[in-house]
Amino acid sequence: MILFKTVRPLQNKLEKLRSNKQKIGFVPTMGALHAGHVSLVTEAKKHCDMVVCSIFVNPTQFNDEKDFEKYPVTIENDIFLLETNKTGILFLPSVNEIYPEGTEQLQHFELGYLENIFEGKYRPGHFQGVCNVVHRLLNIINPDILFLGRKDYQQYLVVKKMLQDFHPSTGIMAVDTAREANGLAMSSRNMRLSEDARIKATAIYQSLQYIKQHIAEGDIEWLKEKAKEKIWQGGFDKIDYVEICDAETLLPVSTIKTGKKIIVLAAAFIEDVRLIDNILL
């Protein structure tokens, strides 16, 4: 694996690869890597000749400064994990490298209603920060395909829209959520949970499974309330949302229609750590 910390040497390397007709896949991360990130790299290797992974804790997508300060940093382990899984290139830039003109005057992206629902509602400015950093990374790397995890489903849809507007030649692939044996969605934030909370946190996945198992027989609003009950009973401190939506638009549905892709999403806090999860029906 080759490690780059600055833009120009990385671009020189990528230009040589392109001149040899090599297909480039890109996996952007914020570090604190786990098996879910490895699954993105593995999928990218199936479709591309060279996989570039970036590690950059992006300050502009945190609406809560304390959340930014608490974000786990495990760079030595991250490098070992990427090397072990034969990642081709690691890009490890500084804030100045990504935001040479600072983080005050950021580009504004027109994201429509997607910016203001669910994650956008509870984390104001989050998706503008996501789009700014992904846009800048794509300008640097110019990959053929971008690989994102399905766990952050709304983020996937937001970035997909941004690609259509600014990077139409870059493809995008969503990779299925990696889970612990008990069903808990793998997340860097899980590192902040106690062992007891990691066990209790499975309630969020179990609540989504309950909806999946009863979707054909229950009223939508009733199902959402039953799911929330399960999350509360699991030991969560706060629920931001449990919603049943059209998977294409992320708009809530009131009835289930044959042929429509449905996604169930939830966000809740346990031990002051905010977890999100979703499942496609």
Coordinates of C-alpha atoms in Angstrom, one line a residue:
M1 CA 0.0 0.0 0.0
I2 CA 1.2 3.5 -0.9
L3 CA 0.5 6.3 1.5
F4 CA 0.0 9.9 0.3
K5 CA -0.5 12.9 2.5
T6 CA -0.5 15.6 -0.1
V7 CA -2.5 16.1 -3.3
R8 CA 0.0 16.5 -6.1
P9 CA 2.0 13.3 -5.7
L10 CA -1.3 11.3 -5.3
Q11 CA -2.6 12.9 -8.6
N12 CA 0.7 12.1 -10.4
K13 CA 0.3 8.4 -9.4
L14 CA -3.3 8.3 -10.4
E15 CA -2.6 9.9 -13.8
K16 CA 0.0 7.1 -14.5
L17 CA -2.6 4.5 -13.6
R18 CA -5.2 6.1 -15.9
S19 CA -2.7 6.2 -18.7
N20 CA -2.5 2.4 -18.3
K21 CA -6.3 2.1 -18.5
Q22 CA -6.6 1.2 -14.9
K23 CA -10.0 1.6 -13.3
I24 CA -10.0 3.5 -10.0
G25 CA -12.3 2.9 -7.1
F26 CA -12.6 5.2 -4.1
V27 CA -13.6 4.5 -0.5
P28 CA -13.8 7.7 1.6
T29 CA -13.7 7.2 5.4
M30 CA -13.2 9.1 8.6
G31 CA -11.0 6.4 10.1
A32 CA -11.7 4.3 13.2
L33 CA -12.0 1.5 10.6
H34 CA -13.8 -1.8 11.2
A35 CA -15.1 -4.7 9.1
G36 CA -17.7 -2.5 7.5
H37 CA -15.0 -0.4 5.9
V38 CA -13.1 -3.5 4.9
S39 CA -16.3 -4.7 3.1
L40 CA -16.2 -1.5 1.0
V41 CA -12.6 -2.0 0.1
T42 CA -13.3 -5.7 -0.8
E43 CA -16.3 -4.7 -3.0
A44 CA -14.2 -2.0 -4.7
K45 CA -11.4 -4.5 -5.5
K46 CA -14.0 -6.6 -7.3
H47 CA -14.9 -3.8 -9.7
C48 CA -11.6 -1.8 -10.0
D49 CA -7.9 -2.3 -10.7
M50 CA -6.8 0.2 -8.0
V51 CA -8.6 1.1 -4.8
V52 CA -7.9 4.4 -3.1
C53 CA -9.1 4.8 0.5
S54 CA -9.0 8.1 2.3
I55 CA -9.0 8.8 6.0
F56 CA -10.1 12.3 7.0
V57 CA -12.2 13.4 10.0
N58 CA -14.1 16.1 8.3
P59 CA -14.7 19.0 10.7
T60 CA -17.4 20.6 8.5
Q61 CA -20.0 17.8 8.8
F62 CA -20.2 17.9 12.6
N63 CA -22.9 20.2 13.9
D64 CA -21.9 19.4 17.4
E65 CA -18.3 20.4 18.2
K66 CA -18.2 17.9 21.1
D67 CA -19.1 15.1 18.8
F68 CA -16.2 16.1 16.6
E69 CA -13.8 16.1 19.5
K70 CA -15.0 12.7 20.7
Y71 CA -14.7 11.0 17.3
P72 CA -12.3 8.1 17.7
V73 CA -8.9 8.3 16.1
T74 CA -7.1 4.9 15.6
I75 CA -4.7 5.6 12.7
E76 CA -2.1 2.9 13.4
N77 CA -4.8 0.2 13.5
D78 CA -6.5 1.7 10.4
I79 CA -3.2 1.6 8.4
F80 CA -2.6 -2.0 9.6
L81 CA -6.2 -3.0 8.6
L82 CA -5.9 -1.5 5.1
E83 CA -2.5 -3.0 4.5
T84 CA -3.7 -6.4 5.7
N85 CA -6.6 -6.2 3.2
K86 CA -4.3 -5.2 0.4
T87 CA -5.7 -1.7 -0.2
G88 CA -3.7 0.0 -3.1
I89 CA -3.5 3.6 -1.9
L90 CA -4.2 5.4 1.3
F91 CA -4.8 9.2 1.2
L92 CA -4.2 10.8 4.6
P93 CA -4.6 14.5 4.1
S94 CA -4.5 17.4 6.7
V95 CA -7.4 19.9 7.0
N96 CA -5.3 22.4 5.2
E97 CA -4.8 20.0 2.3
I98 CA -8.6 19.6 1.9
Y99 CA -9.6 23.1 2.8
P100 CA -6.7 25.3 1.7
E101 CA -8.8 28.4 1.9
G102 CA -10.3 27.5 5.3
T103 CA -13.7 26.1 6.4
E104 CA -15.6 29.4 6.7
Q105 CA -16.7 30.1 3.1
L106 CA -18.0 26.7 1.9
Q107 CA -19.7 25.9 -1.4
H108 CA -23.5 25.5 -1.1
F109 CA -25.1 22.5 -2.7
E110 CA -28.8 22.4 -3.7
L111 CA -30.0 19.2 -2.1
G112 CA -33.8 19.9 -2.0
Y113 CA -35.9 18.3 0.8
L114 CA -33.2 15.6 1.4
E115 CA -31.2 18.1 3.3
N116 CA -33.9 18.9 5.8
I117 CA -35.4 15.5 6.8
F118 CA -34.2 12.8 9.2
E119 CA -30.4 13.2 9.6
G120 CA -30.6 16.7 8.0
K121 CA -33.3 17.8 10.5
Y122 CA -31.4 16.6 13.6
R123 CA -27.9 17.5 12.3
P124 CA -28.3 20.9 10.6
G125 CA -25.5 21.6 8.1
H126 CA -24.3 18.0 8.2
F127 CA -25.0 17.2 4.5
Q128 CA -23.5 20.5 3.3
G129 CA -20.3 19.4 5.1
V130 CA -20.5 15.9 3.6
C131 CA -21.0 17.2 0.1
N132 CA -18.1 19.7 0.5
V133 CA -15.6 17.1 1.5
V134 CA -16.7 14.5 -0.9
H135 CA -16.8 17.0 -3.8
R136 CA -13.2 18.1 -2.9
L137 CA -12.0 14.5 -2.6
L138 CA -13.5 13.6 -5.9
N139 CA -11.9 16.6 -7.6
I140 CA -8.6 15.3 -6.3
I141 CA -9.0 11.6 -7.0
N142 CA -11.4 11.6 -9.9
P143 CA -12.4 7.9 -9.5
D144 CA -14.4 5.8 -11.8
I145 CA -16.6 4.5 -9.0
L146 CA -17.3 5.7 -5.4
F147 CA -18.2 3.1 -2.8
L148 CA -20.4 4.0 0.2
G149 CA -22.0 2.0 2.9
R150 CA -25.8 1.5 2.9
K151 CA -25.9 2.1 6.7
D152 CA -25.7 5.8 6.0
Y153 CA -28.6 5.5 3.4
Q154 CA -29.6 9.2 3.4
Q155 CA -26.0 10.2 2.9
Y156 CA -25.8 7.8 0.0
L157 CA -28.8 9.5 -1.7
V158 CA -27.4 13.0 -1.0
V159 CA -24.0 12.1 -2.4
K160 CA -25.7 10.4 -5.4
K161 CA -27.5 13.7 -6.2
M162 CA -24.3 15.7 -5.8
L163 CA -22.6 13.3 -8.2
Q164 CA -25.3 13.8 -10.8
D165 CA -24.9 17.6 -10.6
F166 CA -21.1 17.8 -10.3
H167 CA -19.4 14.5 -11.1
P168 CA -21.7 12.8 -13.7
S169 CA -18.9 10.5 -15.0
T170 CA -18.3 9.0 -11.5
G171 CA -20.4 5.9 -10.7
I172 CA -21.7 5.1 -7.2
M173 CA -22.3 1.8 -5.4
A174 CA -24.0 1.2 -2.1
V175 CA -22.5 -1.7 -0.1
D176 CA -24.7 -3.6 2.4
T177 CA -24.4 -2.8 6.1
A178 CA -21.9 -5.0 8.0
R179 CA -23.2 -6.2 11.3
E180 CA -22.0 -7.7 14.5
A181 CA -23.1 -11.3 15.2
N182 CA -26.0 -9.9 17.3
G183 CA -27.2 -7.7 14.5
L184 CA -25.8 -4.3 15.6
A185 CA -24.7 -2.3 12.6
M186 CA -21.0 -1.8 12.7
S187 CA -20.0 1.8 13.3
S188 CA -17.0 3.8 14.4
R189 CA -19.2 5.3 17.1
N190 CA -19.7 1.8 18.7
M191 CA -16.2 2.2 20.1
R192 CA -17.6 4.8 22.5
L193 CA -20.1 2.3 24.0
S194 CA -19.6 0.2 27.1
E195 CA -19.9 -3.6 26.7
D196 CA -23.3 -3.4 28.3
A197 CA -24.5 -0.7 25.9
R198 CA -23.2 -2.6 22.9
I199 CA -25.5 -5.5 23.9
K200 CA -28.5 -3.2 24.6
A201 CA -27.9 -1.3 21.4
T202 CA -29.1 -4.3 19.4
A203 CA -32.7 -3.2 20.2
I204 CA -32.5 -0.7 17.3
Y205 CA -31.9 -3.5 14.8
Q206 CA -34.5 -5.7 16.5
S207 CA -37.1 -2.9 16.2
L208 CA -36.5 -2.7 12.5
Q209 CA -36.7 -6.4 12.1
Y210 CA -40.1 -6.3 14.0
I211 CA -41.4 -3.9 11.4
K212 CA -40.1 -6.1 8.6
Q213 CA -41.8 -9.1 10.1
H214 CA -45.2 -7.4 10.6
I215 CA -45.3 -4.9 7.7
A216 CA -47.9 -6.9 5.8
E217 CA -50.3 -7.1 8.7
G218 CA -50.0 -3.9 10.7
D219 CA -51.0 -0.2 10.4
I220 CA -47.9 1.9 9.6
E221 CA -48.2 4.3 12.5
W222 CA -48.9 1.4 14.9
L223 CA -45.8 -0.4 13.7
K224 CA -43.6 2.7 14.2
E225 CA -44.9 3.0 17.8
K226 CA -44.3 -0.7 18.5
A227 CA -40.7 -0.3 17.1
K228 CA -40.1 2.8 19.4
E229 CA -41.4 0.8 22.4
K230 CA -38.7 -1.9 21.7
I231 CA -36.0 0.7 21.5
W232 CA -37.1 2.3 24.8
Q233 CA -37.2 -1.1 26.4
G234 CA -33.7 -1.9 25.1
G235 CA -32.3 0.9 27.3
F236 CA -32.0 3.8 24.8
D237 CA -32.2 7.3 26.3
K238 CA -33.7 9.2 23.3
I239 CA -35.2 8.5 19.9
D240 CA -34.9 11.0 17.1
Y241 CA -37.0 9.0 14.6
V242 CA -38.3 5.7 13.4
E243 CA -39.7 6.0 9.9
I244 CA -41.0 3.8 7.0
C245 CA -40.2 5.4 3.6
D246 CA -40.0 4.9 -0.1
A247 CA -36.5 3.8 -0.7
E248 CA -36.2 5.8 -3.9
T249 CA -37.3 9.1 -2.5
L250 CA -37.0 8.7 1.3
L251 CA -40.4 10.2 1.6
P252 CA -42.6 8.6 4.4
V253 CA -45.3 6.2 3.2
S254 CA -48.7 5.7 4.7
T255 CA -49.6 2.5 2.9
I256 CA -47.6 -0.4 1.5
K257 CA -47.9 -0.9 -2.3
T258 CA -46.8 -3.9 -4.2
G259 CA -43.7 -3.3 -6.2
K260 CA -42.5 -0.3 -4.1
K261 CA -39.0 -0.6 -2.5
I262 CA -39.4 0.3 1.2
I263 CA -36.8 1.3 3.7
V264 CA -37.2 1.4 7.5
L265 CA -34.9 3.9 9.3
A266 CA -34.1 4.7 12.9
A267 CA -31.9 7.0 15.0
A268 CA -31.5 6.9 18.8
F269 CA -29.1 7.7 21.6
I270 CA -27.6 5.3 24.1
E271 CA -24.9 6.4 26.6
D272 CA -24.9 9.8 24.8
V273 CA -23.9 8.1 21.6
R274 CA -26.2 8.5 18.5
L275 CA -26.7 5.4 16.5
I276 CA -28.5 5.0 13.2
D277 CA -29.6 2.0 11.3
N278 CA -31.9 0.9 8.4
I279 CA -33.1 -2.1 6.6
L280 CA -34.5 -2.5 3.1
L281 CA -37.8 -4.4 2.9

